């Protein structure tokens, strides 16, 4: 364990019995512990979701394969999507936000520590409820199992008529419960950022990480609520005989799509904006330069969040909306590319003229920049609605969004893991293993998702448990499946690195990266109270000011 | 400035990556007409598909240019600004921002967006608001779990799974306009070489059109997840010469060719549950839940494109549909071997 | 690394941040507003689209009296908080009780209206689109009123046992914010259901 003189993190807990230590963790309201709980929870589900993906890819390795039955495949893509979004990426990002925001703004905890714990356990319960469906969803007719309606659960496939048993209800209620947990965390983040900043830290001096998570939290509040509303309506339909989405009674299947995507589109920005936050912290430190254009970065993110509330129907271009409506959504979707591009340019400008240290966190951020650029460009292709009349609901879209979520968000998250692992554990990770993780993963990622674009261009729709030979899709699917094994190996290396380094790594010290934000001014891991004295700051990089008293930031801001 | 060995490796990755990204467009554009893949979106044969192809080339060109520029900048950064091995430990000059630069890379993307938007809007409106010429063929397509019903209201034809349309002469177009309905959940009609996809949504009629300019068989499949056998809801569109199409219509609008005596197979068909779901014009069978079987033998495939239409497959389908398409809505009829032979023999008379 | 604070030149300016209770409640209100918006959109979308059954204009009668009760409760809760801020605990308890009574009256009115609709007009959730959307929207609001009344009752009990004092005014004000939100939602629901939707 860390022997840093300032580290006073509960020396007595080392000798407590296991039950007492578990009780400590289960009843904790400390934001750092809850952050770690969220992250570990997300990692477990990452592996489960990855297994579901591997099952699908093995089924698709050749046409007319029968590795799994159609029913099992349909459950796999539903569970994979639902798990990855709600029980991997969101908890992972909430975990990092929880851990880091109070540290970065000089606070002792989040604004509402008990709400924090409650939100975590709601989310955790939601995930367990969803997976219980594998065992418990058999309805009266023995139908049902895990949900198999797709992660966006279009009506009327989700009605009692077409979705027998209770599998859809497990989808509905597990997300309703974890949705309330997400809203709770979002309220906490907003209140913390507005109400607990240390003296001198105006909003314009906050680390970009805090700013971007604030924007993300606002989006959660505005976006997850519509999903909750739609799910309540679905439950009314399924349990109380309501007709919200009952086309036989004059209801509309399209209105479910509108409600879902009013959630679904801002949701992807909820996922990606914290990834931007990671990159905005890591790239400056490893380029040894301040972030280029801080005010523009904030403004661009706020613009992105704002515009993201108006683009949702680009997921519905094939649904038969009028030309006027389609045209509007083409415009709003293309417009959002502008602030997003500005952010990429600002990160590049941060690297420009710097002294780049190619450590594992930076490698993952460079991967992020490359892949997010491509993902954004395929997004622009998809924003051209007539092009989406082909590409929508095809493997091109699947490749696009995996490029964003895996190539962008997961890469940035891996970077964050390596960057803040020393702070959270007090140990340095094993750098060569980190680089091995990076190379294995990027090879696997490109094998799978680069080649996945092409079957979409050749007419392969998504959500099919098998495909016909002779359409030119066979070899491409084979290559995509091979990539999975590289990615799986990379994840194993990653987990091994985390575990080995936690027990045997070198002591990290409080500031192994020579960084500039407040979390690096305290011990690793931080004491339970974070700061012995609440700091006062005068610029965006308080530690730069301390390390460079002859040339502090506040002279230039 | 010395560059660390590692960044050289990234540079060596860069070139093949660039090449890889240029491959799709050049390799997939298919002037030979679908030989690369029968469902290649870059091998259009109909006006909407051509229109989209043109737009897609433009969009691809713009995005490729953006990629080339930004990617080169990224590679340059990585190569040029690595920490030198003989590092003096001093921090590089801190640059906090530049209003002119920010303005430049705001204005230029806005202009690009405006151009892309105008090009897209033009194609979009052109396809969605196309007028119907007087000699357009009207079809009503009704999506079912997991098969396609086609009705030609003007021509009094009802068929299933294999759509026949006439070829269209660009000088005097005879497009096919399809009204898209659904009997149960959401589906989507996607035959890439003929046009983009449009969804079939219950209580929400949609319409689409295409005017194929080459005869042939065009493939596609359902593109909106509709349940267990979504993957097997295949599309087959036969584009025929005007003469062949008229001949097909004439044949399809006839009632079933029945002999004067009712065969044993027909009797079994009409007295068991078959007629609850299936229709044979000119007989008592008037079920609408399943495909119309009046001219069953005029189709090349059964089960919506899944199996060739042979007596053996027909027999197997009636005996045990799950062997061909598990979870299709056709139940195993529980007929004896003899009954199966008789019914199959009857069905093979439905030309 | 030491944690000596950096001296800031503007140390004379007091460092004031908003209260976390108010910020948290505003966030909750935003989230709830988004949920209500979706239900209102569904209601408006389905106006006139029911295939069968009783139509709004046949069966709905605007509950003016009960609406006045609910909106007045916003005034009484405001007066209660004002009294508490001036340490007039007795006055606070009285106005607080009136808030509870007015809110409960409103709920009673809703219950009476629903009883009439269900047993006399035959309108239930399953009847038609109007039934589904009406009961869902009004029911969601009534649920929020109920939760608010439970919280108000709890505070009333605390007050009656002498636990509520002047220093709690700000916390009680956060609850009042929620109550004002519930009333504002009723204004919207009333307009949509009894004015526009008929």
PDB file of C-alpha atoms in Angstrom, chain A residues 54-175:
ATOM      1  CA  UNK A  54     -18.668 -12.378 -29.501  1.00  0.00           C
ATOM      2  CA  UNK A  55     -21.604 -14.796 -29.656  1.00  0.00           C
ATOM      3  CA  UNK A  56     -23.216 -12.686 -32.354  1.00  0.00           C
ATOM      4  CA  UNK A  57     -20.053 -12.347 -34.369  1.00  0.00           C
ATOM      5  CA  UNK A  58     -19.400 -16.078 -34.223  1.00  0.00           C
ATOM      6  CA  UNK A  59     -22.939 -16.717 -35.465  1.00  0.00           C
ATOM      7  CA  UNK A  60     -22.275 -14.311 -38.338  1.00  0.00           C
ATOM      8  CA  UNK A  61     -18.868 -15.689 -39.255  1.00  0.00           C
ATOM      9  CA  UNK A  62     -20.386 -17.450 -42.261  1.00  0.00           C
ATOM     10  CA  UNK A  63     -23.788 -17.485 -43.958  1.00  0.00           C
ATOM     11  CA  UNK A  64     -26.460 -19.883 -42.707  1.00  0.00           C
ATOM     12  CA  UNK A  65     -24.468 -20.609 -39.588  1.00  0.00           C
ATOM     13  CA  UNK A  66     -26.256 -22.226 -36.662  1.00  0.00           C
ATOM     14  CA  UNK A  67     -24.050 -21.462 -33.680  1.00  0.00           C
ATOM     15  CA  UNK A  68     -27.133 -20.082 -31.939  1.00  0.00           C
ATOM     16  CA  UNK A  69     -30.832 -20.115 -32.775  1.00  0.00           C
ATOM     17  CA  UNK A  70     -32.594 -17.028 -34.143  1.00  0.00           C
ATOM     18  CA  UNK A  71     -34.263 -16.416 -30.783  1.00  0.00           C
ATOM     19  CA  UNK A  72     -30.973 -16.475 -28.911  1.00  0.00           C
ATOM     20  CA  UNK A  73     -29.346 -14.173 -31.464  1.00  0.00           C
ATOM     21  CA  UNK A  74     -32.193 -11.688 -31.185  1.00  0.00           C
ATOM     22  CA  UNK A  75     -31.824 -11.684 -27.411  1.00  0.00           C
ATOM     23  CA  UNK A  76     -28.090 -11.195 -27.784  1.00  0.00           C
ATOM     24  CA  UNK A  77     -28.321  -8.020 -29.830  1.00  0.00           C
ATOM     25  CA  UNK A  78     -31.004  -6.625 -27.545  1.00  0.00           C
ATOM     26  CA  UNK A  79     -29.063  -7.370 -24.389  1.00  0.00           C
ATOM     27  CA  UNK A  80     -25.729  -6.322 -25.859  1.00  0.00           C
ATOM     28  CA  UNK A  81     -27.015  -2.895 -26.835  1.00  0.00           C
ATOM     29  CA  UNK A  82     -28.977  -2.320 -23.648  1.00  0.00           C
ATOM     30  CA  UNK A  83     -26.116  -3.514 -21.441  1.00  0.00           C
ATOM     31  CA  UNK A  84     -23.390  -1.559 -23.150  1.00  0.00           C
ATOM     32  CA  UNK A  85     -25.242   1.728 -23.116  1.00  0.00           C
ATOM     33  CA  UNK A  86     -27.001   1.644 -19.756  1.00  0.00           C
ATOM     34  CA  UNK A  87     -24.852  -0.629 -17.660  1.00  0.00           C
ATOM     35  CA  UNK A  88     -21.370  -0.121 -19.069  1.00  0.00           C
ATOM     36  CA  UNK A  89     -20.764   3.283 -20.604  1.00  0.00           C
ATOM     37  CA  UNK A  90     -23.129   5.344 -18.452  1.00  0.00           C
ATOM     38  CA  UNK A  91     -22.006   3.875 -15.111  1.00  0.00           C
ATOM     39  CA  UNK A  92     -18.370   4.074 -16.201  1.00  0.00           C
ATOM     40  CA  UNK A  93     -18.718   7.769 -16.984  1.00  0.00           C
ATOM     41  CA  UNK A  94     -20.726   8.473 -13.839  1.00  0.00           C
ATOM     42  CA  UNK A  95     -18.010   6.678 -11.883  1.00  0.00           C
ATOM     43  CA  UNK A  96     -15.249   8.879 -13.218  1.00  0.00           C
ATOM     44  CA  UNK A  97     -17.388  11.983 -12.779  1.00  0.00           C
ATOM     45  CA  UNK A  98     -18.195  11.040  -9.212  1.00  0.00           C
ATOM     46  CA  UNK A  99     -14.583  10.356  -8.343  1.00  0.00           C
ATOM     47  CA  UNK A 100     -13.007  13.335 -10.018  1.00  0.00           C
ATOM     48  CA  UNK A 101     -15.362  16.297  -9.961  1.00  0.00           C
ATOM     49  CA  UNK A 102     -15.130  17.062  -6.225  1.00  0.00           C
ATOM     50  CA  UNK A 103     -11.361  16.632  -6.379  1.00  0.00           C
ATOM     51  CA  UNK A 104     -11.024  18.935  -9.360  1.00  0.00           C
ATOM     52  CA  UNK A 105     -13.155  21.724  -7.881  1.00  0.00           C
ATOM     53  CA  UNK A 106     -11.630  21.555  -4.430  1.00  0.00           C
ATOM     54  CA  UNK A 107     -14.634  20.084  -2.635  1.00  0.00           C
ATOM     55  CA  UNK A 108     -14.867  17.448   0.052  1.00  0.00           C
ATOM     56  CA  UNK A 109     -17.642  15.376  -1.544  1.00  0.00           C
ATOM     57  CA  UNK A 110     -20.537  15.656  -3.947  1.00  0.00           C
ATOM     58  CA  UNK A 111     -23.473  17.920  -3.054  1.00  0.00           C
ATOM     59  CA  UNK A 112     -25.761  15.068  -1.973  1.00  0.00           C
ATOM     60  CA  UNK A 113     -23.709  12.082  -0.798  1.00  0.00           C
ATOM     61  CA  UNK A 114     -26.681   9.933   0.204  1.00  0.00           C
ATOM     62  CA  UNK A 115     -28.463  10.615  -3.077  1.00  0.00           C
ATOM     63  CA  UNK A 116     -25.196   9.597  -4.712  1.00  0.00           C
ATOM     64  CA  UNK A 117     -25.247   6.217  -3.022  1.00  0.00           C
ATOM     65  CA  UNK A 118     -28.943   5.766  -3.726  1.00  0.00           C
ATOM     66  CA  UNK A 119     -28.415   6.524  -7.412  1.00  0.00           C
ATOM     67  CA  UNK A 120     -25.611   3.987  -7.653  1.00  0.00           C
ATOM     68  CA  UNK A 121     -27.653   1.227  -6.047  1.00  0.00           C
ATOM     69  CA  UNK A 122     -30.634   2.029  -8.274  1.00  0.00           C
ATOM     70  CA  UNK A 123     -28.440   1.662 -11.344  1.00  0.00           C
ATOM     71  CA  UNK A 124     -26.875  -1.517  -9.990  1.00  0.00           C
ATOM     72  CA  UNK A 125     -30.275  -3.006  -9.250  1.00  0.00           C
ATOM     73  CA  UNK A 126     -31.464  -2.105 -12.735  1.00  0.00           C
ATOM     74  CA  UNK A 127     -28.670  -4.118 -14.294  1.00  0.00           C
ATOM     75  CA  UNK A 128     -29.322  -7.102 -12.124  1.00  0.00           C
ATOM     76  CA  UNK A 129     -33.034  -6.897 -12.887  1.00  0.00           C
ATOM     77  CA  UNK A 130     -32.321  -6.889 -16.600  1.00  0.00           C
ATOM     78  CA  UNK A 131     -30.144  -9.972 -16.360  1.00  0.00           C
ATOM     79  CA  UNK A 132     -32.582 -11.752 -14.121  1.00  0.00           C
ATOM     80  CA  UNK A 133     -34.770 -11.890 -17.218  1.00  0.00           C
ATOM     81  CA  UNK A 134     -32.684 -14.797 -18.495  1.00  0.00           C
ATOM     82  CA  UNK A 135     -34.096 -16.788 -15.614  1.00  0.00           C
ATOM     83  CA  UNK A 136     -37.332 -15.187 -14.685  1.00  0.00           C
ATOM     84  CA  UNK A 137     -39.120 -13.835 -17.733  1.00  0.00           C
ATOM     85  CA  UNK A 138     -41.108 -16.873 -18.759  1.00  0.00           C
ATOM     86  CA  UNK A 139     -44.667 -15.778 -18.975  1.00  0.00           C
ATOM     87  CA  UNK A 140     -47.878 -17.764 -18.944  1.00  0.00           C
ATOM     88  CA  UNK A 141     -47.207 -19.447 -22.252  1.00  0.00           C
ATOM     89  CA  UNK A 142     -43.584 -20.235 -21.559  1.00  0.00           C
ATOM     90  CA  UNK A 143     -42.674 -17.547 -24.022  1.00  0.00           C
ATOM     91  CA  UNK A 144     -40.194 -14.875 -23.145  1.00  0.00           C
ATOM     92  CA  UNK A 145     -36.738 -14.961 -21.752  1.00  0.00           C
ATOM     93  CA  UNK A 146     -34.286 -12.117 -21.995  1.00  0.00           C
ATOM     94  CA  UNK A 147     -35.799  -9.277 -24.017  1.00  0.00           C
ATOM     95  CA  UNK A 148     -35.480  -9.685 -27.767  1.00  0.00           C
ATOM     96  CA  UNK A 149     -37.071  -6.520 -29.080  1.00  0.00           C
ATOM     97  CA  UNK A 150     -33.895  -4.610 -29.846  1.00  0.00           C
ATOM     98  CA  UNK A 151     -32.446  -1.954 -27.540  1.00  0.00           C
ATOM     99  CA  UNK A 152     -34.840   0.652 -28.900  1.00  0.00           C
ATOM    100  CA  UNK A 153     -37.833  -1.603 -28.511  1.00  0.00           C
ATOM    101  CA  UNK A 154     -39.990  -0.310 -31.357  1.00  0.00           C
ATOM    102  CA  UNK A 155     -43.748  -0.489 -31.045  1.00  0.00           C
ATOM    103  CA  UNK A 156     -45.821  -2.479 -31.862  1.00  0.00           C
ATOM    104  CA  UNK A 157     -43.304  -5.290 -31.539  1.00  0.00           C
ATOM    105  CA  UNK A 158     -43.307  -4.566 -27.797  1.00  0.00           C
ATOM    106  CA  UNK A 159     -47.069  -4.848 -27.405  1.00  0.00           C
ATOM    107  CA  UNK A 160     -48.588  -7.799 -25.599  1.00  0.00           C
ATOM    108  CA  UNK A 161     -49.602  -9.258 -28.942  1.00  0.00           C
ATOM    109  CA  UNK A 162     -46.141  -9.599 -30.384  1.00  0.00           C
ATOM    110  CA  UNK A 163     -44.064  -9.784 -27.226  1.00  0.00           C
ATOM    111  CA  UNK A 164     -45.459 -12.616 -25.203  1.00  0.00           C
ATOM    112  CA  UNK A 165     -44.344 -13.239 -21.672  1.00  0.00           C
ATOM    113  CA  UNK A 166     -42.509 -10.685 -19.603  1.00  0.00           C
ATOM    114  CA  UNK A 167     -39.199 -10.237 -21.364  1.00  0.00           C
ATOM    115  CA  UNK A 168     -40.127  -6.760 -22.589  1.00  0.00           C
ATOM    116  CA  UNK A 169     -41.240  -5.813 -19.080  1.00  0.00           C
ATOM    117  CA  UNK A 170     -37.800  -6.637 -17.742  1.00  0.00           C
ATOM    118  CA  UNK A 171     -36.384  -4.257 -20.353  1.00  0.00           C
ATOM    119  CA  UNK A 172     -38.871  -1.559 -19.417  1.00  0.00           C
ATOM    120  CA  UNK A 173     -38.544  -1.715 -15.663  1.00  0.00           C
ATOM    121  CA  UNK A 174     -34.801  -2.243 -15.421  1.00  0.00           C
ATOM    122  CA  UNK A 175     -34.244   0.878 -17.520  1.00  0.00           C
TER     123      UNK A 175
END
